[in-house]
Short mmCIF file of C-alpha atoms in Angstrom, two decimals:
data_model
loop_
_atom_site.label_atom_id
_atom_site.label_comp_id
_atom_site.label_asym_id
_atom_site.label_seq_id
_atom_site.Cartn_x
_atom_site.Cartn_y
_atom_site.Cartn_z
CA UNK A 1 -15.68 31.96 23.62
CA UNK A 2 -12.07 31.48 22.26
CA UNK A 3 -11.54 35.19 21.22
CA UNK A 4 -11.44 36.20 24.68
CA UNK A 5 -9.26 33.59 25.66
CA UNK A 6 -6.82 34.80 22.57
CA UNK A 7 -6.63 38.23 23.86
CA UNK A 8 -6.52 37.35 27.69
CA UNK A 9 -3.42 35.07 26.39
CA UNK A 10 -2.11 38.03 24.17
CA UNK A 11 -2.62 40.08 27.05
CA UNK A 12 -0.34 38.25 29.19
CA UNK A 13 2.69 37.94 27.28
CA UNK A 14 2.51 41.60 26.98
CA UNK A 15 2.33 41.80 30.62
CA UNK A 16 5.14 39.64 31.18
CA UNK A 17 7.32 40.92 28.73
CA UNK A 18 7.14 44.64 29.58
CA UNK A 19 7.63 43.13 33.65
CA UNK A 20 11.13 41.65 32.26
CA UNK A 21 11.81 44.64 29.98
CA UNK A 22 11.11 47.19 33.37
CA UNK A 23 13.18 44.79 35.65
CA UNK A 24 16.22 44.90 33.51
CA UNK A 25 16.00 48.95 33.11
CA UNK A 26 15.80 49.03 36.86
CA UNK A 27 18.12 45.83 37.67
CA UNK A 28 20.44 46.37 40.01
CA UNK A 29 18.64 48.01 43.05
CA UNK A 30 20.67 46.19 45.37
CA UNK A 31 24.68 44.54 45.74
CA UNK A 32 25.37 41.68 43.74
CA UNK A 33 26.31 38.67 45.05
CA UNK A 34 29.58 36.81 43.44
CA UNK A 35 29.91 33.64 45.30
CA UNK A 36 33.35 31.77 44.63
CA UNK A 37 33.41 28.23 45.03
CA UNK A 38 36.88 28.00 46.25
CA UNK A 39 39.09 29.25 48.63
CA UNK A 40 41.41 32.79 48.45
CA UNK A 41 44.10 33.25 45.86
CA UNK A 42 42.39 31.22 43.54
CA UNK A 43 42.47 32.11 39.90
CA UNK A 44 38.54 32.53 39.62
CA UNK A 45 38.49 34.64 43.38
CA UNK A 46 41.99 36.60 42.41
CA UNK A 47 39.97 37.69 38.80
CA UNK A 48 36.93 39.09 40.30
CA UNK A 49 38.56 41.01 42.92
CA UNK A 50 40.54 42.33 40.35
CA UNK A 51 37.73 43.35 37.98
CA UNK A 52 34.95 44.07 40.98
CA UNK A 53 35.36 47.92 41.72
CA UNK A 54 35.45 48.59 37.54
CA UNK A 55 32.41 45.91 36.94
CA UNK A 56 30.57 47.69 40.22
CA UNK A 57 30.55 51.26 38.72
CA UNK A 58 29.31 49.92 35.77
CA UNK A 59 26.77 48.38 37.03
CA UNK A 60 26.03 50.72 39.46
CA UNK A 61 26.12 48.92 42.86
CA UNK A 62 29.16 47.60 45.06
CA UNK A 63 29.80 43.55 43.19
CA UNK A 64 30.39 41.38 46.57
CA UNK A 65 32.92 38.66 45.93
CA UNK A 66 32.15 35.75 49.03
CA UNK A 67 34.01 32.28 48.95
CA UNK A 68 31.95 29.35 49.20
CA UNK A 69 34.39 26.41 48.91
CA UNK A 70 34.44 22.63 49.27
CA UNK A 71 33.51 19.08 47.91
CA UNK A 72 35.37 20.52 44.68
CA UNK A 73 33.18 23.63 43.95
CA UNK A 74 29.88 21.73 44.52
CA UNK A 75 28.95 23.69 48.01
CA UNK A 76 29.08 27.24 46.16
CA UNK A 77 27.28 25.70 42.86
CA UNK A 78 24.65 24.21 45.15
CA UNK A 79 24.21 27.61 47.06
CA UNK A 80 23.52 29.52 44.30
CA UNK A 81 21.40 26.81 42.74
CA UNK A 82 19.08 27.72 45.45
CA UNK A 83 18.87 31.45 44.76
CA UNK A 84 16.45 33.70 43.13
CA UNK A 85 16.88 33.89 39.35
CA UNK A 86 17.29 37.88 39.39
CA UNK A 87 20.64 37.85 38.93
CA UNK A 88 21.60 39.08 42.54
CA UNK A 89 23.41 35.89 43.19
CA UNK A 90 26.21 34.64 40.65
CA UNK A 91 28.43 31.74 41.20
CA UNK A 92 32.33 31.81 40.18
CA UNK A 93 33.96 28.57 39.42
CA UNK A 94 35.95 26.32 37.20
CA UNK A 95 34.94 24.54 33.90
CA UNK A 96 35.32 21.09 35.90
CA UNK A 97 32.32 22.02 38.56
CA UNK A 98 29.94 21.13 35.09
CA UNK A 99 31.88 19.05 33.19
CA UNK A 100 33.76 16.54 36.22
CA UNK A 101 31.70 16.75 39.06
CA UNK A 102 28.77 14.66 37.94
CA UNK A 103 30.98 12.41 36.57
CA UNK A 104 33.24 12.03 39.73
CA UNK A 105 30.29 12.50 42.31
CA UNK A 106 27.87 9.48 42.72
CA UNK A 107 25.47 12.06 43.93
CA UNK A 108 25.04 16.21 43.79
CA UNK A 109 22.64 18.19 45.93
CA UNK A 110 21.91 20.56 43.00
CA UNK A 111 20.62 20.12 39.90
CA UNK A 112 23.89 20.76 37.13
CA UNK A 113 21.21 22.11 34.78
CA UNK A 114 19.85 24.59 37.26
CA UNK A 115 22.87 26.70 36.76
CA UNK A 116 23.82 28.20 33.58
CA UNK A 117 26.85 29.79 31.89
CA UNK A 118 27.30 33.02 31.63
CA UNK A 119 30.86 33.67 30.75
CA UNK A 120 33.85 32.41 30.46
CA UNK A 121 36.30 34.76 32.61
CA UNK A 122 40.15 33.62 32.01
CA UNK A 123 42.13 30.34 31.40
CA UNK A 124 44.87 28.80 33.51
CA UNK A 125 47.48 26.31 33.71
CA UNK A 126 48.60 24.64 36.22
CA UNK A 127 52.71 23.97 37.19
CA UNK A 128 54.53 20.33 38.03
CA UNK A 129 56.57 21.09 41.08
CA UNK A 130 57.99 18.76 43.30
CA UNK A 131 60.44 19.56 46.70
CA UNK A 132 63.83 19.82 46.16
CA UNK A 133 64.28 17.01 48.12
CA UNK A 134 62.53 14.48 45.47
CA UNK A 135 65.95 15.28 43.70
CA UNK A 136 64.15 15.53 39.64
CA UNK A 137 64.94 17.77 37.66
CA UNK A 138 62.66 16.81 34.59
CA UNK A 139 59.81 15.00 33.75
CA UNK A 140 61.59 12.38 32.61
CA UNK A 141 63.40 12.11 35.98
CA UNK A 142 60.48 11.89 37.76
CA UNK A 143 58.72 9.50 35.40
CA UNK A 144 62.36 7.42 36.21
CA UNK A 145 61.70 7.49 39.50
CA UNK A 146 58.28 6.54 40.32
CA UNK A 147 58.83 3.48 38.53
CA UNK A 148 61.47 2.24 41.17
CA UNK A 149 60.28 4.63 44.30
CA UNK A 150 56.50 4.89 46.31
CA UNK A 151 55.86 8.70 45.78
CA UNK A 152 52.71 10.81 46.60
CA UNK A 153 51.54 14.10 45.41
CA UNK A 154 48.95 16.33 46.64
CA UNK A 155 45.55 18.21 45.38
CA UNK A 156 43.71 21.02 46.27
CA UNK A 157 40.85 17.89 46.47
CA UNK A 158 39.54 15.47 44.36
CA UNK A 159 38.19 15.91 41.19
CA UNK A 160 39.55 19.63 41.08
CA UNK A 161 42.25 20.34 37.93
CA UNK A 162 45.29 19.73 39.99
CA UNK A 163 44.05 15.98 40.47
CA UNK A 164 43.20 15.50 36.91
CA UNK A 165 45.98 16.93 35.38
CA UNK A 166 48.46 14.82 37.94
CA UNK A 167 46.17 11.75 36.67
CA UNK A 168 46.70 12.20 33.41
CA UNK A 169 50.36 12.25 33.60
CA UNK A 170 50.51 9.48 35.42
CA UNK A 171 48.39 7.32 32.94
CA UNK A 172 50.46 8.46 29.83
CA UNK A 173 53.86 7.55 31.54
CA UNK A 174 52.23 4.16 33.07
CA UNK A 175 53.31 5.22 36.41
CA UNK A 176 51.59 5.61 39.82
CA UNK A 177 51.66 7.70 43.12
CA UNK A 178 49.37 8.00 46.11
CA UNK A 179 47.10 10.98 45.74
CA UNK A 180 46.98 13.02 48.80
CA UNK A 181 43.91 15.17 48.56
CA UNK A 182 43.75 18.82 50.91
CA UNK A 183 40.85 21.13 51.33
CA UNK A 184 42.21 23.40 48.45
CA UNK A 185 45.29 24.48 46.92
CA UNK A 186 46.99 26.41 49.48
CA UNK A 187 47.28 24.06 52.63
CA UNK A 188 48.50 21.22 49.60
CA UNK A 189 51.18 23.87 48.80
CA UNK A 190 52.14 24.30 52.49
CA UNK A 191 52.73 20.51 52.78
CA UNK A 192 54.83 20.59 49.68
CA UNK A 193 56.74 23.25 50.76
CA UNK A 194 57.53 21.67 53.74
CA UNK A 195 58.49 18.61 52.25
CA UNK A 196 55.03 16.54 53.83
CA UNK A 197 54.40 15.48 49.86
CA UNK A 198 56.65 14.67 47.15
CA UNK A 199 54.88 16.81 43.96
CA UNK A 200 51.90 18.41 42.55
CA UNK A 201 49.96 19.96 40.22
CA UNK A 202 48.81 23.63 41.30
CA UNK A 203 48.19 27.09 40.01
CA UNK A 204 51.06 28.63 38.31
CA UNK A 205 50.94 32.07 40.82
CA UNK A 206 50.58 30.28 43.71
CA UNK A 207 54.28 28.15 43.28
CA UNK A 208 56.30 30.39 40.88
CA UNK A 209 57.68 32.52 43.66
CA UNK A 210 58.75 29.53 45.25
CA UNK A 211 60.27 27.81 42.19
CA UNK A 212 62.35 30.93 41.45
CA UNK A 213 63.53 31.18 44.85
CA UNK A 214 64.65 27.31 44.23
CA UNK A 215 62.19 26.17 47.36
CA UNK A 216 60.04 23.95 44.46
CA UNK A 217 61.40 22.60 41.79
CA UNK A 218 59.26 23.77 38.60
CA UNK A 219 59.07 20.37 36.02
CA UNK A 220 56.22 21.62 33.40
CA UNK A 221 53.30 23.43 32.89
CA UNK A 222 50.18 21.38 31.85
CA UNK A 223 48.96 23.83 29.01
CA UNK A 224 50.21 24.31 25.21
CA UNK A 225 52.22 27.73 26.29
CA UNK A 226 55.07 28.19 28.68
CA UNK A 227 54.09 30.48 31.44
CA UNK A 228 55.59 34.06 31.41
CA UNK A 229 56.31 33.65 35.01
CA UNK A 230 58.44 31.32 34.95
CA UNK A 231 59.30 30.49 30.52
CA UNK A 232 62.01 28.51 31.56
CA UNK A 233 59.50 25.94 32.67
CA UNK A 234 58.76 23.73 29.55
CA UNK A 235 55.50 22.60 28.75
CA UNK A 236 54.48 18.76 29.25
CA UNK A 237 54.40 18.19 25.46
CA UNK A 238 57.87 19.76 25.18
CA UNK A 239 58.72 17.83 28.09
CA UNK A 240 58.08 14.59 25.93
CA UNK A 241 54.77 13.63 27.07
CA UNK A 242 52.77 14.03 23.87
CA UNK A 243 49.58 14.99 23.13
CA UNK A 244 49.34 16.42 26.60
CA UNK A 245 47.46 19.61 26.98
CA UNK A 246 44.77 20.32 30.41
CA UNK A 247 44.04 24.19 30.21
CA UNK A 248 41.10 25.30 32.45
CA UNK A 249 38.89 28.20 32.68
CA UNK A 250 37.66 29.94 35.36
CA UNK A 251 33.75 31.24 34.37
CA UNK A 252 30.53 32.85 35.81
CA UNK A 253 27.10 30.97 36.39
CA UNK A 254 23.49 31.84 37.15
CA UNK A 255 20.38 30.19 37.91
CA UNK A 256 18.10 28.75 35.39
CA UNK A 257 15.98 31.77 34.56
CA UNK A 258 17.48 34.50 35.34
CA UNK A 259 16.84 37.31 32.74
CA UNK A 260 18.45 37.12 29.81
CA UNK A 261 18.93 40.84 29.91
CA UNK A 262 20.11 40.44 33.24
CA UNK A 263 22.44 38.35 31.89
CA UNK A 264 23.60 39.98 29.35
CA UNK A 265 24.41 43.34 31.55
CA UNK A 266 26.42 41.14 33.61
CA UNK A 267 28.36 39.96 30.64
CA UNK A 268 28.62 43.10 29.05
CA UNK A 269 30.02 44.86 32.34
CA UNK A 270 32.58 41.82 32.90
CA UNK A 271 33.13 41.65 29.22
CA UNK A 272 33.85 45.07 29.29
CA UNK A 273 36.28 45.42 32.57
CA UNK A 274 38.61 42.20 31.18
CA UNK A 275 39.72 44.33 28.30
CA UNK A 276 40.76 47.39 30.13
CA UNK A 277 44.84 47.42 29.24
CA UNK A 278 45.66 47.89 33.02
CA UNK A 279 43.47 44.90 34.28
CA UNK A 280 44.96 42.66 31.48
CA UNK A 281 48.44 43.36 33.07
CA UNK A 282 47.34 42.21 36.44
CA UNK A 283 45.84 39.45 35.35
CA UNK A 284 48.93 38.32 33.11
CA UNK A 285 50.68 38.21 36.83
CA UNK A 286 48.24 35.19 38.17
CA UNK A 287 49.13 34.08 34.40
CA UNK A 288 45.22 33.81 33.68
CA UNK A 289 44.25 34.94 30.22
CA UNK A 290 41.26 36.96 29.69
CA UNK A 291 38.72 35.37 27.22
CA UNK A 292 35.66 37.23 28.17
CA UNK A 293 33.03 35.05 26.17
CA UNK A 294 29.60 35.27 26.00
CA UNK A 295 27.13 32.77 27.09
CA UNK A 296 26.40 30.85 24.09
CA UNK A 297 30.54 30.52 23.86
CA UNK A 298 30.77 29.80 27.56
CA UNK A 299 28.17 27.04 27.42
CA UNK A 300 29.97 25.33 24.21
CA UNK A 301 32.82 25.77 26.49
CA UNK A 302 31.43 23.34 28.85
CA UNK A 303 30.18 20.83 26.52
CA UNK A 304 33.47 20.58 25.10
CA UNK A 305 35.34 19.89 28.22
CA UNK A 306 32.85 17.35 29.47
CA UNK A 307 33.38 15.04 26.02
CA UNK A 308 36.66 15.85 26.28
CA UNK A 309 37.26 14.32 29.85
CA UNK A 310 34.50 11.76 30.27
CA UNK A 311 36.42 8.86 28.79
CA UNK A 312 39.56 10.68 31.15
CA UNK A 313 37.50 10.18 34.49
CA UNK A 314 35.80 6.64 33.55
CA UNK A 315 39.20 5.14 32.82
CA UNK A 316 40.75 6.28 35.65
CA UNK A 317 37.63 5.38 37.85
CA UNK A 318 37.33 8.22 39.55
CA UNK A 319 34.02 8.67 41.63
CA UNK A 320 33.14 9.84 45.44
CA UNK A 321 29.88 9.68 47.13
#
């Protein structure tokens, strides 16, 4: 009675392996989906339309890029949580969707471990800028101030790298400011711009223009290198804030169970279009960085940021419902 059972069992995994082996000769048959949990002009969003047409050849259907964003990346995560596993539907996002989120949000409508990484796309920075107005022209300055004066600075929300970073700076100079939260980076700029908020912490290609032009003024990046948009920006170590380094990575997700050769095409095609000399140059103008790592890499990735800013986001008590 058992040999049957043996072979019906042996039978099956056969079955089921030459089913995944046909799928992922035949996968794509259809558009994939890219869904980017935040807004336009993001680094994530900027990188994929910027690698989409070359990753679509090779792939051999038209890569959709669709922005999904809100409560800090968790409405995009949670719609492609709910997706097939067939690799139709990928979600774009930063590091801190995975390793802040569950931290900051007392409750998620998606499971965190329903999504898995795939790759890690680029890294960023982000830029201390304040108006013109604020009258700093340092870090130092502006530490010097906000120990006499009430200042606020704006985010592109809470919990998103802007926040953080601003957080952080203001717990290793043992100063405060009123956090002014916006949904996403650009209407926060706006503001700032228009002299609405004092300073803030935001993507390097979003306020560079505006800091050479002398409408911001640029105080330091958050990262261990100087941008090449703007290298006469210090960094916040050489700034005299030590030990100070928040770098972020923009990275691709699937659902639990998608293919792994599924997968891996997707990585390989991405892989593939962020070494092309010509989209490296483009990229270098959002000053992201390719990195292009695979998912083993890009889940270590994760792992590493949440240790490294879980006892961050508990000190600071940060947490939403």
């Amino acid at each position: 009675m058992k040999r049957p059972i043996l072979l019906s069992g042996i039978a099956i995994a056969a079955a089921l392996t030459f089913s995944s082996q046909t799928h992922a000769q035949t996968w794509p048959t259809r558009p994939v989906r890219m869904m980017v949990a935040f807004p336009p002009g993001t680094p994530g969003d900027v990188t994929l339309r910027t690698i989409g047409e070359r990753v679509g050849n090779g792939l051999g259907q038209v890569m959709v890029v669709e922005n999904k964003p809100g409560a800090g990346g968790n409405v995009g995560a949670e719609t492609v949580a709910n997706a097939a596993p067939d690799g139709y539907t990928v979600l774009e996002g930063p590091d801190t969707i995975f390793s802040i989120n569950p931290l900051v949000y007392g409750k998620l409508n998606f499971k965190p471990d329903s999504l898995v990484p795939l790759t890690t796309l680029v890294t960023f920075s982000q830029m201390l800028v304040c108006h013109p107005s604020v009258g700093v022209k340092s870090v130092a300055e502006l530490t010097a101030l906000a120990k006499t004066k009430s200042l606020n600075y704006a985010s592109g929300g809470v919990g998103v790298p802007g926040h953080l970073v601003m957080e952080m700076y203001l717990a290793a100079s043992g100063t405060q400011m009123v956090h002014v939260p916006y949904k996403g980076p650009a209407p926060a700029a706006q503001d700032l711009l228009a002299g609405q908020v004092a300073c803030a912490f935001l993507v390097t290609n979003a306020v560079a223009p505006h800091v050479k032009a002398g409408r911001l003024t640029g105080l330091a990046m958050s990262g261990r290198k100087r941008s090449n948009l703007v290298p006469q920006v210090p960094t916040m170590q050489e700034a005299g804030v030590p030990n100070f380094d928040a770098t972020f990575s923009e990275m691709l997700y699937v659902p639990k169970g998608t293919p792994p050769e599924v997968m891996q095409r997707i990585y390989s095609e991405v892989n593939n279009a962020l070494a092309v000399p010509e989209i490296r140059e483009k990229l270098a103008v959002i000053d992201a960085t390719p990195v292009g790592m695979g998912p083993e890499e890009a889940a270590k990735r994760v792992r590493d940021e949440t240790e490294r800013w879980t006892p961050v986001v508990r000190k600071l008590g940060l947490k939403l419902e």
